[in-house]
Amino acid sequence: MPSRESYYEDLRDYLQCLEENSMLIRVTREINKDTELMPLIRWQFRGLPEEKRKGFLFENVTDAKGRKYDIPVVAGVYASSTEIYAMAMNCTSEEINQKWTKAMDNPIPPQLVKDGPAQEVVEQGADLEKEGHGLEQFPIPISLPGFDPAPFLTAPCWITRDPETGVPNIGTYRGQVKSRTRTGIQCGVGQHLALHWLKAKEMGKPLEAAIVIGGSPCIGLVSAGKIPLGLDELAVAGGLAGRSLKLVKCKTVDIEVPASAEIVLEGVLPTDSVEPEGPFGEYTGYIGGRTTGPYFDIKCITRRRKPIYNAFVVHYSPSEDSKIRRMAHQAALYRFLKYECNIPGILEVCLHEASGTNAIWFIRLKKLNPGQPWQALHCAAGFSPNLGKIIIAVDEDINPNDPDAILWALAFRMQPHLDLRTIPGKALGLDPSSYPPGPQAAGDFAIIPHRLETSGLLIDATRKWDYPPISLPRKDFMEQARKIWEELNLPELTPKHPWYGYSLGQWSEENEEEAELALKGEHFTVGERQARKRKKL
């Protein structure tokens, strides 16, 4: 889909673009946010092919108590499909990696302005505790009706500053709604906000934070991405947008937030106490247990006069959550391997959503020397301590998005005793195979759980020498046959690679000549040649 001339001004501008391109479904009938909203959207991830998925806008929202909200809810609008994700990036799907790399290499610092729509309405102090105010005013959906203990913020863009350097960070971490002025936060050890919290704890002070809900898409994309520590992520968002983002100063904390945001929650994360949070469904496809961690005390809420509430479709993959992480992490890993690790043969990285994006990775490369697959595999293993449980290198002719091609490579291009290595200590957060489930499994926010048996698996599934040709008809004959197929008005084809035979090096001139003889009907000549080479027993 062609990109627009300029990036989106705000969430509303983006929603208009989705609707103009028939990628947004407006639901005008009454929908219960606690029992109906997320199950309805979930059906498109369990019952439709990706290309048919769309974003949803709910205009008539109620809750389990019969309350009616005048605030609409949008979900699935950032990453229900690769096409929608590319639209949020304002580029084609083929340009996603390139645009991410450019944004991280050329961040554009934000611009501070005096005011903006994000602060049209300001609530603070005692007003937040009034019935129907604070968090209670927003139609925050229950994501897993029947399992979740509360509504959760699923698309919050948490903005914090490094207490030492002052560099801002944006991150997406779930938040259980606990009162009109308090949420939880699930943020694993090693995440950037967690590092900020630990630094603030060492300084003996709380960590100031602001939650942005419903910003311009570039904010949400960066928030859910994998940006190197220390890089100003508001500037990276500007790099995606191609211009400086306009920020306003928060009313009660020393944080700047997008001036065009729909909703902003200002407050602090105390560092002198922690409390239980969850359980909640996770990317692994299982319910994540109750954890112990920080909580967020809200001091002020600013918003537009008539805001739009934004949520992500999360949990079991595929989901909006897995797609948004897949696209951002793929771009970051590709950039890391090709440019930071200087491995020129890297062609593509593929993170499979069936593994929650985090667990199973593929690296497609044009092998320039025999050791290059292992260089790429070990570098990828070092990209993150809690991502990439199984990493597989494949040849350039293997499509890592095609499970059949992957299984073919594993079956016939590697030997387990030679091409497989395990590495210790590769611990994916929330992986239920790492430890028995239960409240104690998650550990404390500031402590890494003691997991003795975690590991990763590296597989070189590339060819180690020349192979015989692929056992399919040659390309020119397949192309001619497709023309006949179409003349016969047979069902439309969706070719999958490989759809024709090609040489992989082990094919002699004699083989070539004999195949040409067969095409001319001279196969008896081939038989005569073979008869002359007969050996007596």
PDB file of C-alpha atoms in Angstrom, residues 25-186:
ATOM      1  CA  ILE A  25     -14.603  -1.896  11.344  1.00  0.00           C
ATOM      2  CA  ARG A  26     -16.999   0.419  13.190  1.00  0.00           C
ATOM      3  CA  VAL A  27     -19.208  -1.399  15.676  1.00  0.00           C
ATOM      4  CA  THR A  28     -22.262   0.728  16.541  1.00  0.00           C
ATOM      5  CA  ARG A  29     -24.292  -1.874  18.461  1.00  0.00           C
ATOM      6  CA  GLU A  30     -23.943  -2.035  22.237  1.00  0.00           C
ATOM      7  CA  ILE A  31     -20.867  -4.023  23.312  1.00  0.00           C
ATOM      8  CA  ASN A  32     -19.993  -5.035  26.872  1.00  0.00           C
ATOM      9  CA  LYS A  33     -16.315  -4.261  27.469  1.00  0.00           C
ATOM     10  CA  ASP A  34     -16.071  -6.878  30.209  1.00  0.00           C
ATOM     11  CA  THR A  35     -17.590  -9.881  28.424  1.00  0.00           C
ATOM     12  CA  GLU A  36     -17.926  -9.215  24.682  1.00  0.00           C
ATOM     13  CA  LEU A  37     -15.378  -6.745  23.313  1.00  0.00           C
ATOM     14  CA  MET A  38     -12.136  -8.742  23.373  1.00  0.00           C
ATOM     15  CA  PRO A  39     -13.772 -12.117  22.563  1.00  0.00           C
ATOM     16  CA  LEU A  40     -15.269 -10.509  19.455  1.00  0.00           C
ATOM     17  CA  ILE A  41     -11.900  -9.221  18.212  1.00  0.00           C
ATOM     18  CA  ARG A  42     -10.200 -12.470  19.213  1.00  0.00           C
ATOM     19  CA  TRP A  43     -12.265 -14.345  16.621  1.00  0.00           C
ATOM     20  CA  GLN A  44     -10.416 -12.715  13.747  1.00  0.00           C
ATOM     21  CA  PHE A  45      -7.145 -14.144  15.113  1.00  0.00           C
ATOM     22  CA  ARG A  46      -8.636 -17.625  15.566  1.00  0.00           C
ATOM     23  CA  GLY A  47     -10.882 -17.768  12.512  1.00  0.00           C
ATOM     24  CA  LEU A  48      -9.556 -15.559   9.696  1.00  0.00           C
ATOM     25  CA  PRO A  49      -6.426 -15.554   7.521  1.00  0.00           C
ATOM     26  CA  GLU A  50      -4.123 -12.647   8.332  1.00  0.00           C
ATOM     27  CA  GLU A  51      -4.924 -10.665   5.193  1.00  0.00           C
ATOM     28  CA  LYS A  52      -8.577 -10.366   6.267  1.00  0.00           C
ATOM     29  CA  ARG A  53      -7.919  -8.999   9.766  1.00  0.00           C
ATOM     30  CA  LYS A  54      -8.837  -5.374  10.519  1.00  0.00           C
ATOM     31  CA  GLY A  55      -8.887  -2.795  13.285  1.00  0.00           C
ATOM     32  CA  PHE A  56     -12.031  -2.292  15.392  1.00  0.00           C
ATOM     33  CA  LEU A  57     -13.707   0.888  16.668  1.00  0.00           C
ATOM     34  CA  PHE A  58     -16.429   0.357  19.281  1.00  0.00           C
ATOM     35  CA  GLU A  59     -18.738   3.375  19.588  1.00  0.00           C
ATOM     36  CA  ASN A  60     -21.372   2.076  22.049  1.00  0.00           C
ATOM     37  CA  VAL A  61     -19.563   0.570  25.049  1.00  0.00           C
ATOM     38  CA  THR A  62     -21.075  -0.673  28.317  1.00  0.00           C
ATOM     39  CA  ASP A  63     -19.754  -2.707  31.252  1.00  0.00           C
ATOM     40  CA  ALA A  64     -20.836  -5.581  33.483  1.00  0.00           C
ATOM     41  CA  LYS A  65     -22.760  -3.186  35.772  1.00  0.00           C
ATOM     42  CA  GLY A  66     -24.737  -1.699  32.872  1.00  0.00           C
ATOM     43  CA  ARG A  67     -22.836   1.563  32.787  1.00  0.00           C
ATOM     44  CA  LYS A  68     -22.687   3.317  29.412  1.00  0.00           C
ATOM     45  CA  TYR A  69     -19.517   5.108  28.333  1.00  0.00           C
ATOM     46  CA  ASP A  70     -19.267   8.118  26.039  1.00  0.00           C
ATOM     47  CA  ILE A  71     -15.651   7.183  25.240  1.00  0.00           C
ATOM     48  CA  PRO A  72     -15.112   4.839  22.252  1.00  0.00           C
ATOM     49  CA  VAL A  73     -12.585   1.985  22.291  1.00  0.00           C
ATOM     50  CA  VAL A  74     -10.199   1.053  19.471  1.00  0.00           C
ATOM     51  CA  ALA A  75      -8.227  -2.191  19.340  1.00  0.00           C
ATOM     52  CA  GLY A  76      -6.309  -4.093  16.706  1.00  0.00           C
ATOM     53  CA  VAL A  77      -5.492  -0.845  14.896  1.00  0.00           C
ATOM     54  CA  TYR A  78      -1.685  -1.059  15.131  1.00  0.00           C
ATOM     55  CA  ALA A  79      -0.845  -4.621  14.203  1.00  0.00           C
ATOM     56  CA  SER A  80      -3.730  -6.961  13.444  1.00  0.00           C
ATOM     57  CA  SER A  81      -1.818  -7.781  10.257  1.00  0.00           C
ATOM     58  CA  THR A  82       1.463  -6.940   8.567  1.00  0.00           C
ATOM     59  CA  GLU A  83      -0.455  -4.635   6.223  1.00  0.00           C
ATOM     60  CA  ILE A  84      -1.945  -2.681   9.134  1.00  0.00           C
ATOM     61  CA  TYR A  85       1.459  -2.510  10.842  1.00  0.00           C
ATOM     62  CA  ALA A  86       2.988  -1.106   7.645  1.00  0.00           C
ATOM     63  CA  MET A  87       0.176   1.449   7.509  1.00  0.00           C
ATOM     64  CA  ALA A  88       1.001   2.503  11.081  1.00  0.00           C
ATOM     65  CA  MET A  89       4.632   2.903   9.953  1.00  0.00           C
ATOM     66  CA  ASN A  90       3.440   4.837   6.863  1.00  0.00           C
ATOM     67  CA  CYS A  91       5.406   2.608   4.506  1.00  0.00           C
ATOM     68  CA  THR A  92       5.026  -0.607   2.536  1.00  0.00           C
ATOM     69  CA  SER A  93       5.591  -3.983   4.184  1.00  0.00           C
ATOM     70  CA  GLU A  94       8.833  -4.345   2.215  1.00  0.00           C
ATOM     71  CA  GLU A  95      10.152  -1.081   3.700  1.00  0.00           C
ATOM     72  CA  ILE A  96       9.558  -1.864   7.403  1.00  0.00           C
ATOM     73  CA  ASN A  97      13.099  -3.032   8.270  1.00  0.00           C
ATOM     74  CA  GLN A  98      14.669  -0.177   6.332  1.00  0.00           C
ATOM     75  CA  LYS A  99      12.481   2.419   8.043  1.00  0.00           C
ATOM     76  CA  TRP A 100      13.239   1.044  11.510  1.00  0.00           C
ATOM     77  CA  THR A 101      16.984   1.064  10.808  1.00  0.00           C
ATOM     78  CA  LYS A 102      16.824   4.639   9.523  1.00  0.00           C
ATOM     79  CA  ALA A 103      14.842   5.802  12.576  1.00  0.00           C
ATOM     80  CA  MET A 104      17.339   4.272  15.038  1.00  0.00           C
ATOM     81  CA  ASP A 105      20.345   5.560  13.104  1.00  0.00           C
ATOM     82  CA  ASN A 106      18.842   9.033  12.594  1.00  0.00           C
ATOM     83  CA  PRO A 107      16.633   9.915  15.585  1.00  0.00           C
ATOM     84  CA  ILE A 108      14.960  13.338  15.501  1.00  0.00           C
ATOM     85  CA  PRO A 109      14.822  15.111  18.908  1.00  0.00           C
ATOM     86  CA  PRO A 110      11.342  16.190  20.061  1.00  0.00           C
ATOM     87  CA  GLN A 111      10.124  19.772  20.380  1.00  0.00           C
ATOM     88  CA  LEU A 112       8.642  21.116  23.639  1.00  0.00           C
ATOM     89  CA  VAL A 113       5.451  23.192  23.220  1.00  0.00           C
ATOM     90  CA  LYS A 114       3.315  25.083  25.756  1.00  0.00           C
ATOM     91  CA  ASP A 115       0.056  23.159  25.391  1.00  0.00           C
ATOM     92  CA  GLY A 116      -1.818  20.585  23.355  1.00  0.00           C
ATOM     93  CA  PRO A 117      -5.045  18.546  23.135  1.00  0.00           C
ATOM     94  CA  ALA A 118      -3.644  16.015  25.615  1.00  0.00           C
ATOM     95  CA  GLN A 119      -4.254  18.551  28.410  1.00  0.00           C
ATOM     96  CA  GLU A 120      -7.680  19.926  27.459  1.00  0.00           C
ATOM     97  CA  VAL A 121      -9.103  18.345  30.636  1.00  0.00           C
ATOM     98  CA  VAL A 122      -7.059  18.086  33.865  1.00  0.00           C
ATOM     99  CA  GLU A 123      -8.057  16.008  36.916  1.00  0.00           C
ATOM    100  CA  GLN A 124      -5.966  15.798  40.052  1.00  0.00           C
ATOM    101  CA  GLY A 125      -6.165  15.579  43.810  1.00  0.00           C
ATOM    102  CA  ALA A 126      -9.514  14.699  45.379  1.00  0.00           C
ATOM    103  CA  ASP A 127     -11.290  14.857  42.011  1.00  0.00           C
ATOM    104  CA  LEU A 128      -9.605  11.606  40.977  1.00  0.00           C
ATOM    105  CA  GLU A 129     -11.321   9.707  43.811  1.00  0.00           C
ATOM    106  CA  LYS A 130     -14.881  10.768  42.944  1.00  0.00           C
ATOM    107  CA  GLU A 131     -17.222   8.109  41.602  1.00  0.00           C
ATOM    108  CA  GLY A 132     -16.947   7.868  37.823  1.00  0.00           C
ATOM    109  CA  HIS A 133     -13.603   9.696  37.795  1.00  0.00           C
ATOM    110  CA  GLY A 134      -9.987   8.592  37.835  1.00  0.00           C
ATOM    111  CA  LEU A 135      -9.498   5.331  35.938  1.00  0.00           C
ATOM    112  CA  GLU A 136     -13.174   4.532  36.420  1.00  0.00           C
ATOM    113  CA  GLN A 137     -14.139   6.996  33.680  1.00  0.00           C
ATOM    114  CA  PHE A 138     -12.406   4.942  30.964  1.00  0.00           C
ATOM    115  CA  PRO A 139     -13.893   1.818  29.281  1.00  0.00           C
ATOM    116  CA  ILE A 140     -10.877  -0.399  29.970  1.00  0.00           C
ATOM    117  CA  PRO A 141     -11.738  -3.894  28.664  1.00  0.00           C
ATOM    118  CA  ILE A 142     -11.256  -7.228  30.392  1.00  0.00           C
ATOM    119  CA  SER A 143      -8.938  -9.074  28.024  1.00  0.00           C
ATOM    120  CA  LEU A 144      -9.668 -12.665  29.114  1.00  0.00           C
ATOM    121  CA  PRO A 145     -13.209 -12.846  30.468  1.00  0.00           C
ATOM    122  CA  GLY A 146     -13.404 -15.787  32.834  1.00  0.00           C
ATOM    123  CA  PHE A 147      -9.724 -15.650  33.819  1.00  0.00           C
ATOM    124  CA  ASP A 148      -8.511 -12.057  34.375  1.00  0.00           C
ATOM    125  CA  PRO A 149      -9.049 -10.666  37.900  1.00  0.00           C
ATOM    126  CA  ALA A 150      -9.543  -7.109  36.593  1.00  0.00           C
ATOM    127  CA  PRO A 151      -9.372  -4.930  33.506  1.00  0.00           C
ATOM    128  CA  PHE A 152      -5.768  -4.325  32.447  1.00  0.00           C
ATOM    129  CA  LEU A 153      -4.100  -1.511  30.537  1.00  0.00           C
ATOM    130  CA  THR A 154      -2.774  -3.427  27.510  1.00  0.00           C
ATOM    131  CA  ALA A 155      -1.488  -0.570  25.346  1.00  0.00           C
ATOM    132  CA  PRO A 156       0.059   1.797  27.910  1.00  0.00           C
ATOM    133  CA  CYS A 157       3.155   3.650  26.757  1.00  0.00           C
ATOM    134  CA  TRP A 158       5.067   4.126  30.021  1.00  0.00           C
ATOM    135  CA  ILE A 159       7.458   7.078  29.817  1.00  0.00           C
ATOM    136  CA  THR A 160      10.209   7.291  32.444  1.00  0.00           C
ATOM    137  CA  ARG A 161      13.598   8.993  32.666  1.00  0.00           C
ATOM    138  CA  ASP A 162      16.865   7.329  33.567  1.00  0.00           C
ATOM    139  CA  PRO A 163      17.466   8.785  37.062  1.00  0.00           C
ATOM    140  CA  GLU A 164      21.193   9.167  36.294  1.00  0.00           C
ATOM    141  CA  THR A 165      21.269  10.381  32.667  1.00  0.00           C
ATOM    142  CA  GLY A 166      17.794  11.869  32.245  1.00  0.00           C
ATOM    143  CA  VAL A 167      17.338  10.037  28.924  1.00  0.00           C
ATOM    144  CA  PRO A 168      13.631   9.193  28.403  1.00  0.00           C
ATOM    145  CA  ASN A 169      12.406   5.690  27.664  1.00  0.00           C
ATOM    146  CA  ILE A 170       9.066   4.393  26.367  1.00  0.00           C
ATOM    147  CA  GLY A 171       7.897   0.864  27.153  1.00  0.00           C
ATOM    148  CA  THR A 172       4.685  -1.150  26.965  1.00  0.00           C
ATOM    149  CA  TYR A 173       3.996  -3.092  30.164  1.00  0.00           C
ATOM    150  CA  ARG A 174       0.622  -4.362  31.294  1.00  0.00           C
ATOM    151  CA  GLY A 175      -1.084  -2.632  34.205  1.00  0.00           C
ATOM    152  CA  GLN A 176      -3.810  -4.160  36.381  1.00  0.00           C
ATOM    153  CA  VAL A 177      -6.494  -1.630  37.313  1.00  0.00           C
ATOM    154  CA  LYS A 178      -6.619  -1.758  41.117  1.00  0.00           C
ATOM    155  CA  SER A 179      -8.439   1.426  42.090  1.00  0.00           C
ATOM    156  CA  ARG A 180      -9.414   4.775  40.585  1.00  0.00           C
ATOM    157  CA  THR A 181      -5.839   5.958  41.215  1.00  0.00           C
ATOM    158  CA  ARG A 182      -3.662   2.842  41.196  1.00  0.00           C
ATOM    159  CA  THR A 183      -2.453   0.257  38.693  1.00  0.00           C
ATOM    160  CA  GLY A 184       0.027  -2.570  38.816  1.00  0.00           C
ATOM    161  CA  ILE A 185       2.850  -3.081  36.352  1.00  0.00           C
ATOM    162  CA  GLN A 186       4.456  -6.295  35.062  1.00  0.00           C
TER     163      GLN A 186
END
